[in-house]
Short mmCIF file of C-alpha atoms in Angstrom, two decimals:
data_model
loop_
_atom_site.label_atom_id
_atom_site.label_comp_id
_atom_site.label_asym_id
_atom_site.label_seq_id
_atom_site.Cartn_x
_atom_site.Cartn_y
_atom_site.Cartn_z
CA UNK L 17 17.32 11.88 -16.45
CA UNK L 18 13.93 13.75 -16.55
CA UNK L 19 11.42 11.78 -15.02
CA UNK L 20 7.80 11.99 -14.60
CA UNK L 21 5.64 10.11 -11.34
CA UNK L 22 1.98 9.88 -12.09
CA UNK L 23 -0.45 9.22 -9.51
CA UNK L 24 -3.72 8.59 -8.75
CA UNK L 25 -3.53 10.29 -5.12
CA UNK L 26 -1.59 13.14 -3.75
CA UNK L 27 1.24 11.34 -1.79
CA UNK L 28 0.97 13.94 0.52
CA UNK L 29 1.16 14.04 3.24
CA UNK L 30 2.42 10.42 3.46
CA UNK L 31 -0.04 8.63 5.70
CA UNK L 32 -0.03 5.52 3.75
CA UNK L 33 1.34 2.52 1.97
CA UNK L 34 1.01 4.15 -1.33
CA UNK L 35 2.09 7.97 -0.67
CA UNK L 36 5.06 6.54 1.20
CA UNK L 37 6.18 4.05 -1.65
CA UNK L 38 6.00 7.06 -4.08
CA UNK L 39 7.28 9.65 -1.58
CA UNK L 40 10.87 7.28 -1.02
CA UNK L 41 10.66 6.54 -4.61
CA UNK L 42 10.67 10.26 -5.47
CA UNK L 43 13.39 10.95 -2.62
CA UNK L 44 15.82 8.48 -4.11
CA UNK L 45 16.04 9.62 -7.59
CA UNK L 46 16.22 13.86 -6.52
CA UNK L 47 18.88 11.97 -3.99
CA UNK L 48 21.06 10.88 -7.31
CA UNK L 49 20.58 13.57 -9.47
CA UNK L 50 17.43 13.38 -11.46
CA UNK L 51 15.00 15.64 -12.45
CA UNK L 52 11.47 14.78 -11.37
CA UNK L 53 8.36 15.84 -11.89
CA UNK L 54 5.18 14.93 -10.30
CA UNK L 55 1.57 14.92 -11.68
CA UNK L 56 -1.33 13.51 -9.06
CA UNK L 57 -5.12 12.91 -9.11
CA UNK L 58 -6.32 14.55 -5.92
CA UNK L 59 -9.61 12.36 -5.03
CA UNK L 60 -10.22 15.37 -2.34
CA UNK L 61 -10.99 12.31 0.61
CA UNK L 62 -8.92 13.55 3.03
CA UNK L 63 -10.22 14.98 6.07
CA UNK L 64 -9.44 18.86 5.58
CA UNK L 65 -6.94 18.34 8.33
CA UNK L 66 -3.82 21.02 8.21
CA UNK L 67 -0.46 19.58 7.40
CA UNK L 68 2.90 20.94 7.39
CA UNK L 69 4.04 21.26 3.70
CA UNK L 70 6.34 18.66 2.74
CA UNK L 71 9.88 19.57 2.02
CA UNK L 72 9.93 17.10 -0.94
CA UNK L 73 7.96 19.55 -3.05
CA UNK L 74 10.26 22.14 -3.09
CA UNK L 75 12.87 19.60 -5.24
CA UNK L 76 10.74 18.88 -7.21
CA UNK L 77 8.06 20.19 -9.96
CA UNK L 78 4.36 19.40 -9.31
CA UNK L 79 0.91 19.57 -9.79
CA UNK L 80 -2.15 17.90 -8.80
CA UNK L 81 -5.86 18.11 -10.28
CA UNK L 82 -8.98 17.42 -8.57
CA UNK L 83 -11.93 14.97 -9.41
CA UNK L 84 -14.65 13.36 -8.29
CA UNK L 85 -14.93 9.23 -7.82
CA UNK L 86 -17.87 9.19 -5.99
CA UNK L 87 -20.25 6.93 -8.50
CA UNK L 88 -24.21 7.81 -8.20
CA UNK L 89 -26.18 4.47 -7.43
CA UNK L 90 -26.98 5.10 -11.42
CA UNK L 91 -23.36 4.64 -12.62
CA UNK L 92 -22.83 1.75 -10.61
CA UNK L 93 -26.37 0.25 -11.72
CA UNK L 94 -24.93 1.02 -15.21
CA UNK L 95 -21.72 -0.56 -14.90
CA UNK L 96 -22.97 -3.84 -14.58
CA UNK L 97 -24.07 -4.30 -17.97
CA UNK L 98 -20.63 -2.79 -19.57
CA UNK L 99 -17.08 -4.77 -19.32
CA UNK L 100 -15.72 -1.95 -17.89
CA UNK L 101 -14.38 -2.36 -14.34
CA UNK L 102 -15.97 0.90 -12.36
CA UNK L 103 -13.36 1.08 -9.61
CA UNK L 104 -10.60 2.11 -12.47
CA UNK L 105 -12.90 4.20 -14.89
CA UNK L 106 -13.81 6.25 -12.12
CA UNK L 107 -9.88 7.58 -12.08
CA UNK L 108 -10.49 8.97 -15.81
CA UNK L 109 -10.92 12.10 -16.29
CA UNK L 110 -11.16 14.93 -19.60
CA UNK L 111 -10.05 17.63 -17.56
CA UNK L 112 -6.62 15.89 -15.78
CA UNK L 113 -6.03 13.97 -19.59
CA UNK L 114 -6.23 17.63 -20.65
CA UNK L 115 -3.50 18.93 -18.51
CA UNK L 116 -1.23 15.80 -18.73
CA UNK L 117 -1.01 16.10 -22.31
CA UNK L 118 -0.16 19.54 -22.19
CA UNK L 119 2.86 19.27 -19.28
CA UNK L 120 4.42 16.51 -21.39
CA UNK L 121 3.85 17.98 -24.68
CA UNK L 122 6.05 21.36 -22.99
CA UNK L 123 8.30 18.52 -21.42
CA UNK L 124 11.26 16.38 -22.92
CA UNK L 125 11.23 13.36 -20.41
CA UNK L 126 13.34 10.03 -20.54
CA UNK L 127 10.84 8.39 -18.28
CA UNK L 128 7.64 8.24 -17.53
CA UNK L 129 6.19 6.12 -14.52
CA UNK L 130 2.86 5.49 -13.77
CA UNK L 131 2.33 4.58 -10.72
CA UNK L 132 -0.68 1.49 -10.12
CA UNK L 133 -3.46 0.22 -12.42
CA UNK L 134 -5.37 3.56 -11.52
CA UNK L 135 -3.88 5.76 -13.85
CA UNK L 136 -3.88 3.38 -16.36
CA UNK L 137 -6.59 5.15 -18.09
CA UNK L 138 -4.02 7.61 -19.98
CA UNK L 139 -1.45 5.61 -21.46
CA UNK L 140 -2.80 5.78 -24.79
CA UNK L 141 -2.92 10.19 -24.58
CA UNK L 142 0.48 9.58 -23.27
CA UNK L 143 1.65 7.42 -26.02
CA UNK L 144 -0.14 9.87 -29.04
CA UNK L 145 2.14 13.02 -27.29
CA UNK L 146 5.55 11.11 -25.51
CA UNK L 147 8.61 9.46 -26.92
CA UNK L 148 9.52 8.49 -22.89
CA UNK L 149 9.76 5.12 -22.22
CA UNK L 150 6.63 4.38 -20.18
CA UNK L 151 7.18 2.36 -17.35
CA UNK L 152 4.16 0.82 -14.59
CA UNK L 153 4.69 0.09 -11.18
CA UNK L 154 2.50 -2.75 -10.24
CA UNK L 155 1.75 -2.23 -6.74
CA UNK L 156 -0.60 -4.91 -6.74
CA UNK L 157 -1.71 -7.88 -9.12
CA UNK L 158 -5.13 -6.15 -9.06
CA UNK L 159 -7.55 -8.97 -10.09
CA UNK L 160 -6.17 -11.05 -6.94
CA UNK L 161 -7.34 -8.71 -4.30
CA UNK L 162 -10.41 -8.96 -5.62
CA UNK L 163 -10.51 -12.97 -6.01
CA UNK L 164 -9.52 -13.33 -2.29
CA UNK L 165 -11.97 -10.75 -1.18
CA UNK L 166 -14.56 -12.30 -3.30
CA UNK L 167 -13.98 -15.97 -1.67
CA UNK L 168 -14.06 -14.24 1.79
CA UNK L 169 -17.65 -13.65 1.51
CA UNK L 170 -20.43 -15.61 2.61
CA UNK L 171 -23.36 -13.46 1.17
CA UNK L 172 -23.47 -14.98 -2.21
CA UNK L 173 -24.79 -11.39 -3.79
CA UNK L 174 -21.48 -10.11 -2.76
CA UNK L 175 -19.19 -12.94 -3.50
CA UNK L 176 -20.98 -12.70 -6.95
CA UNK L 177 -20.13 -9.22 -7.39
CA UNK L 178 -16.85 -8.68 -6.26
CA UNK L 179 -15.46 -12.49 -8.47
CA UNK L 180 -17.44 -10.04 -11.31
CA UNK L 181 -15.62 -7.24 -10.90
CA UNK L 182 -12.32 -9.66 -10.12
CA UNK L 183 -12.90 -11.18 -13.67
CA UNK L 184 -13.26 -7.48 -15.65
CA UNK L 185 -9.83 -6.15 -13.89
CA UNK L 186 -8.04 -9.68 -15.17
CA UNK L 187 -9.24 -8.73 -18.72
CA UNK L 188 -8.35 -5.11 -18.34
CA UNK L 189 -4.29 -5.92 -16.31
CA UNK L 190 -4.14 -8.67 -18.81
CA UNK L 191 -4.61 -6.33 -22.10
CA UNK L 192 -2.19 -3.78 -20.45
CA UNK L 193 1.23 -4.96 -19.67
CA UNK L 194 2.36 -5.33 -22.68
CA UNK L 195 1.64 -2.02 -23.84
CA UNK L 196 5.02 -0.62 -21.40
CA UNK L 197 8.43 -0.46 -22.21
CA UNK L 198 8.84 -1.31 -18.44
CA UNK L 199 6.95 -3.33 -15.31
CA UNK L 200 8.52 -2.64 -11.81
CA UNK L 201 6.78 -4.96 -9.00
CA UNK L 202 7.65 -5.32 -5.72
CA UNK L 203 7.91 -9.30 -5.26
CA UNK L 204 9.34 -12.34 -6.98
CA UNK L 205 5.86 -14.03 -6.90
CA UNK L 206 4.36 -10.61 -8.82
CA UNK L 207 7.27 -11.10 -11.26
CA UNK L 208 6.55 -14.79 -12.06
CA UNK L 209 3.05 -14.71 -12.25
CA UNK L 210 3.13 -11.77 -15.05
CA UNK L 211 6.38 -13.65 -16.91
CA UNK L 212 4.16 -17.07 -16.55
CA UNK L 213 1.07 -15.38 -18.04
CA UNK L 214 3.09 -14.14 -21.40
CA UNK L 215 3.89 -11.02 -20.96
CA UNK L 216 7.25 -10.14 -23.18
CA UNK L 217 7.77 -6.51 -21.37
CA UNK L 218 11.03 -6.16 -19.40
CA UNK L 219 10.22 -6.81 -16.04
CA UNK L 220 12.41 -6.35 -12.56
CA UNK L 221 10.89 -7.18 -8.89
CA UNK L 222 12.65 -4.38 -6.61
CA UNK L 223 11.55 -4.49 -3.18
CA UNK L 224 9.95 -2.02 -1.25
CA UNK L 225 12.86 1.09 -0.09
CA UNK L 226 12.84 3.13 2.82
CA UNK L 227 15.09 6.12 4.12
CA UNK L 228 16.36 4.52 6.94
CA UNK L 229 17.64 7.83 8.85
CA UNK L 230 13.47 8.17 9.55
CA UNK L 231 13.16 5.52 11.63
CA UNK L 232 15.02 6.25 14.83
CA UNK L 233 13.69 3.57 17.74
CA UNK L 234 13.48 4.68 21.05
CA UNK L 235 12.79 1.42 23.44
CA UNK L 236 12.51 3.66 26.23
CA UNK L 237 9.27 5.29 25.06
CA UNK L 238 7.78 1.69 24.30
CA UNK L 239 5.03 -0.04 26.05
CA UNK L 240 5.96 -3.33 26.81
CA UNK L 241 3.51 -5.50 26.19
CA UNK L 242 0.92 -3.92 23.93
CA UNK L 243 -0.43 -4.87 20.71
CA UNK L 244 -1.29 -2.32 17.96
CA UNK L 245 -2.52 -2.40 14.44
CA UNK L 246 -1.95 0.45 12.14
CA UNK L 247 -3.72 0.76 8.77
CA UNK L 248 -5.95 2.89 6.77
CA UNK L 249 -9.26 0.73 6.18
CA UNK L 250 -10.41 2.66 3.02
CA UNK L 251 -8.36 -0.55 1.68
CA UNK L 252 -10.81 -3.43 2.17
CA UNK L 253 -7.97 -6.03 2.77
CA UNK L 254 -7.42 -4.02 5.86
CA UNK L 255 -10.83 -3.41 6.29
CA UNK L 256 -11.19 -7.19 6.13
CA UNK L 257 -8.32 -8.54 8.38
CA UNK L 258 -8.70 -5.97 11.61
CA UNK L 259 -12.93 -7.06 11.59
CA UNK L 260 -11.58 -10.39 11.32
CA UNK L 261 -9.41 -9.95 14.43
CA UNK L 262 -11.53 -7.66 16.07
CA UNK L 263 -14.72 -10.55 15.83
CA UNK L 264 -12.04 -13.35 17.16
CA UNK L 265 -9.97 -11.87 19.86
CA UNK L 266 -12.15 -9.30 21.16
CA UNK L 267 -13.33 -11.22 24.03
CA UNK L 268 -10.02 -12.65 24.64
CA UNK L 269 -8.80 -9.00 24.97
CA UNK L 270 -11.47 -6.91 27.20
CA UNK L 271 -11.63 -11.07 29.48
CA UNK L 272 -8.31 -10.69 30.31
CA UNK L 273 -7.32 -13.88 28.54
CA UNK L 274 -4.88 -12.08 26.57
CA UNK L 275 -3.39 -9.58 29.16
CA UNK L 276 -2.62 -6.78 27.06
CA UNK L 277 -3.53 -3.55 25.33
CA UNK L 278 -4.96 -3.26 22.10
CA UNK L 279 -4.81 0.15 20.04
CA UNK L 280 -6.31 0.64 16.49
CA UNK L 281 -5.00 3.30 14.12
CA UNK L 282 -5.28 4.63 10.60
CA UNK L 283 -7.31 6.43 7.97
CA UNK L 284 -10.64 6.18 7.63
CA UNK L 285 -11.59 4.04 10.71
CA UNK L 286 -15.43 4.09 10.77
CA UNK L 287 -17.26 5.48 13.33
CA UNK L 288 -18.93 1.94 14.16
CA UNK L 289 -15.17 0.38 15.17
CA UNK L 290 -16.06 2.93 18.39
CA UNK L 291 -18.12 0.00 19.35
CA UNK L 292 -15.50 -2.07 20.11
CA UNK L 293 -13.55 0.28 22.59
CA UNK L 294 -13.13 -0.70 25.96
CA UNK L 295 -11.68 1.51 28.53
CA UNK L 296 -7.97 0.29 29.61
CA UNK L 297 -9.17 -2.57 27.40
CA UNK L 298 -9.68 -1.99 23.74
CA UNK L 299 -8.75 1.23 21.69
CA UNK L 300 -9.92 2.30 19.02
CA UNK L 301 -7.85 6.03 18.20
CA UNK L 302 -8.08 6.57 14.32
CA UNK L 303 -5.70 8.90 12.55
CA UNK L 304 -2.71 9.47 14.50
CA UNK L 305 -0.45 12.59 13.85
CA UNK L 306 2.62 11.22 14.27
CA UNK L 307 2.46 7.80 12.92
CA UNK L 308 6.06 6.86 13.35
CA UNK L 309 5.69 8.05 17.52
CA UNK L 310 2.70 5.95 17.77
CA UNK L 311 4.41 2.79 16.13
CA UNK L 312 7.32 3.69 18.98
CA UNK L 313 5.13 3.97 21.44
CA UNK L 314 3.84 0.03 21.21
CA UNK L 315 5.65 -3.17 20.99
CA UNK L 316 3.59 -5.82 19.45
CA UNK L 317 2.72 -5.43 15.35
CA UNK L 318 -0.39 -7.06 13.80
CA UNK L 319 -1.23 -7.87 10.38
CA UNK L 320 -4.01 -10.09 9.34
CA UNK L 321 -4.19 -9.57 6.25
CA UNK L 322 -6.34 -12.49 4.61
CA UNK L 323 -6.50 -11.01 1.06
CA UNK L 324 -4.30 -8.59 -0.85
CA UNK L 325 -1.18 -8.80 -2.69
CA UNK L 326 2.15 -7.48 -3.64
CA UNK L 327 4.39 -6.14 -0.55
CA UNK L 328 3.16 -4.72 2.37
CA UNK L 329 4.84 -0.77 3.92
CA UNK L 330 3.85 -0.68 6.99
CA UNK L 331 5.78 -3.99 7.87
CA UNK L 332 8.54 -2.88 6.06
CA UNK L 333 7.88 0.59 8.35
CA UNK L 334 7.53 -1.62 11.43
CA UNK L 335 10.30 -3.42 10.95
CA UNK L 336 12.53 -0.44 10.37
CA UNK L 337 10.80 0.73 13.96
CA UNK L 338 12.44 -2.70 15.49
CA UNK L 339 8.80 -4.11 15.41
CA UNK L 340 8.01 -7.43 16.89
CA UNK L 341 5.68 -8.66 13.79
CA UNK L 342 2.98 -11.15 13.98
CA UNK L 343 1.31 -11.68 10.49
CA UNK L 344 0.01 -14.11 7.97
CA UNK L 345 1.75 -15.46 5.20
CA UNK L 346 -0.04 -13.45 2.77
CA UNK L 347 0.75 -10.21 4.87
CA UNK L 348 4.65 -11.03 4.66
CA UNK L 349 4.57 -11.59 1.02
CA UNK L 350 7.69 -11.15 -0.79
CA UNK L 351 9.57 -10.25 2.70
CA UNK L 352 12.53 -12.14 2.59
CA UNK L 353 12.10 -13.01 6.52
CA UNK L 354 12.76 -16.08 8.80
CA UNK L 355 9.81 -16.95 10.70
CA UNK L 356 10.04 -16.88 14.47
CA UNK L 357 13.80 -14.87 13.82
CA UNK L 358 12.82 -11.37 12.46
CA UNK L 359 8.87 -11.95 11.87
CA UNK L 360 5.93 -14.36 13.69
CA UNK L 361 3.75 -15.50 10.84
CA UNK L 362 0.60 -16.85 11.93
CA UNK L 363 -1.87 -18.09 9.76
CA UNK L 364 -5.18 -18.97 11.98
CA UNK L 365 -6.76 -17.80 14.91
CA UNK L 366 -4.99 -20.31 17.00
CA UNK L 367 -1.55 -19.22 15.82
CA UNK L 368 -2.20 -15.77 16.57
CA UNK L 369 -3.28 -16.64 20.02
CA UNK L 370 -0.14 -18.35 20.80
CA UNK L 371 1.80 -15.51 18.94
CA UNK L 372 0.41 -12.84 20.90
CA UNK L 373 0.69 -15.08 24.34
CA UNK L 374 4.22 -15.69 23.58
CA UNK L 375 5.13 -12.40 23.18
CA UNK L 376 3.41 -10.81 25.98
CA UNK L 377 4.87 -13.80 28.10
CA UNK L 378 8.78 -12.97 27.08
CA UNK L 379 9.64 -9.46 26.81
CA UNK L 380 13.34 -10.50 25.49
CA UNK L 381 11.94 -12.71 22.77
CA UNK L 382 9.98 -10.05 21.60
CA UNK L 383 12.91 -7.17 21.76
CA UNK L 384 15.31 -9.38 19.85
CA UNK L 385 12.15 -10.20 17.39
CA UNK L 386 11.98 -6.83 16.41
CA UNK L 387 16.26 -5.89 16.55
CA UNK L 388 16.69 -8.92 14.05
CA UNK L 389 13.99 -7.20 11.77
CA UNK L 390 15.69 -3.68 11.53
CA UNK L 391 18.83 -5.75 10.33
CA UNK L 392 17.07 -7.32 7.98
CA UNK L 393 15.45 -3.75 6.89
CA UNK L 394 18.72 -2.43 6.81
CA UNK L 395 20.42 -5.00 4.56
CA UNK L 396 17.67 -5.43 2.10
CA UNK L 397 14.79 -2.34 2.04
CA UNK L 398 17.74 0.40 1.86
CA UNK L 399 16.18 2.88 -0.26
CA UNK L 400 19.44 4.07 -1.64
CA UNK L 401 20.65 1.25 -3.04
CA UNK L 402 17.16 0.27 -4.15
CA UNK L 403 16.83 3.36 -6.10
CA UNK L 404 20.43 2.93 -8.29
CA UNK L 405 18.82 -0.78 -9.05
CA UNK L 406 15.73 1.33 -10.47
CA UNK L 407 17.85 3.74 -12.36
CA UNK L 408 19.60 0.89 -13.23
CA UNK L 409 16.57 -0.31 -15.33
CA UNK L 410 15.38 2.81 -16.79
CA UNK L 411 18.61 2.86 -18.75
CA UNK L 412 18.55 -0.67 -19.85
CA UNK L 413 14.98 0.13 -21.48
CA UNK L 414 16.24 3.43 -23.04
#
């Protein structure tokens, strides 16, 4: 098959939830014989930072186009009297529509998969130009993040705001769906709440899929204990969850309550997290290079994630890292894990505490935490067998 990925960021290099999703995704079907091409929106946020070129790219054809999302204080002024939501309008642009049109117009694909609400924006150019069978990954039930970031808030301007905005994506996912040939989502819940809300469009919940020969544990470069979270807080679910920690357990952690180290990583940590560093204490590192070697390098995974959806990578990564996990039950969504057996799920500030104290407590508890996790990994995030359920799909909708 001929196949076409279109994204609203490069996936390269893949130093996050979303590049890696699309990156295995990608892997998989050159892996089985398909012919893929890739088209991305380059946002230009990253850091200027040199990376090796990714071997993917020379299996496959691709291009990427700049633009700017940056909204003036104008725009967004505007965009509260339209029923427009701003955070996916800002993804259009002429220029890119321009240059999709014409690759797919020179192109005879079977498939075309957009990848996330954020690209949304083209389907109808695509539709005027394509006979492909259009497919969208939902990545997230959109409108949800922003409910349970809007309830989060106590400034009522904000909560306001955000339950606005949270209302104008429902309308906008709502109107959409059923405009594919295909949805792909990542969870069972993500499947029944689209099937219970009408939509008629074929629909399969495939589970997150990782190459499994990149993940290579070492225990004997681990810290035991120490306690780590890794995620890149331009996402304001993570954004939300590690303050949230951070304001709890900070004391607990620099007091000596909780005897144990606590490293921060990801994209886009802002400079003001440097506050909360304390020497031999508290550390706050930012963007790692190697983020597999860091994961190694720790023992004890948090995610408190209080708002959010669909299924979350890096647990899926830190499982496949033999990861003892401590998360809520939102963060483990669609995870088909046994609490206290291959994950910790902890729900409130006093579950955490007792997570974390358990697992600093007993080292074995927390080694056969994380060996019961890769097994689980193994049986059921397999990214090769994942991939020939995908295929699998794309031919029933051809």
């Amino acid at each position: 098959m001929r196949i076409l990925i279109l994204t609203h960021r490069t996936p390269f290099p893949q130093n996050g939830g979303y590049p890696i999703v699309v990156g295995n995704t990608i892997k998989g079907l050159v892996s089985q014989g398909h012919r893929v091409s890739l088209i991305s929106i380059n946002v230009k946020k990253q850091s200027g930072r040199v990376t090796e070129r990714d071997e993917l790219l020379d299996r496959i054809q691709y291009i990427e186009y700049a633009i700017d999302t940056r909204l003036t204080m104008v725009e967004a002024f505007s965009n509260l009297f339209t029923r427009n939501p701003y955070n996916i309008d800002k993804y259009y642009n002429a220029g890119f529509e321009r240059l999709l049109v014409r690759n797919i117009q020179e192109q005879d694909y079977d498939i075309i998969q957009l990848e996330g609400l954020f690209v949304a924006p083209y389907l109808s150019a695509i539709r005027k130009v394509s006979k492909a069978k259009l497919v969208f990954r939902v990545h997230n039930i959109e409108h949800q993040v922003w409910q349970k970031l809007a309830r989060q808030k106590s400034d009522p301007i904000k909560r306001w705001y955000l339950g606005l905005l949270a209302r104008r994506v429902r309308t906008y996912e709502s109107g959409l769906r059923d405009k594919f040939d295909g949805l792909v989502v990542f969870t069972g819940q993500d499947r029944d709440t689209i099937i219970e809300r009408g939509s008629k469009t074929p629909i399969i919940a495939l589970p997150i899929g990782v190459d499994l020969s990149r993940y290579q544990p070492d225990d004997s470069c681990t810290e035991h204990p120490s306690l780590f979270f890794l995620g890149s807080l331009d996402w304001l679910p993570n954004k939300e969850g590690i303050e949230w920690f951070l304001d709890n357990f900070h004391k607990d952690l620099i007091d000596g309550r909780l005897k144990v180290k606590f490293f921060v990583a990801g994209h886009n940590i802002p400079e003001a997290y440097d506050e909360y560093e304390v020497p031999g204490k508290v550390y706050i590192q930012g963007e790692v290079d190697d983020a597999l070697k860091f994961v190694n390098s720790k023992s004890i995974m948090i995610v408190p994630l209080l708002s959010g959806g669909g299924m979350r990578v890096k647990i899926i990564e830190g499982m496949a890292m033999q990861k003892c996990i401590i998360s809520t039950s939102l963060g483990a969504e669609g995870i088909n894990f046994t609490d206290g057996h291959n994950i910790i799920i902890a729900n409130n500030t006093d579950e955490f505490y007792s997570a974390i104290s358990k697992c600093i407590s007993d080292e074995h508890f927390t080694r056969q935490i994380g060996t019961n996790a890769r097994k689980l990994v193994e049986e059921q995030h397999n990214v090769n067998t994942i991939t020939k359920q995908l295929v699998g799909f794309y031919e029933s909708i051809i």
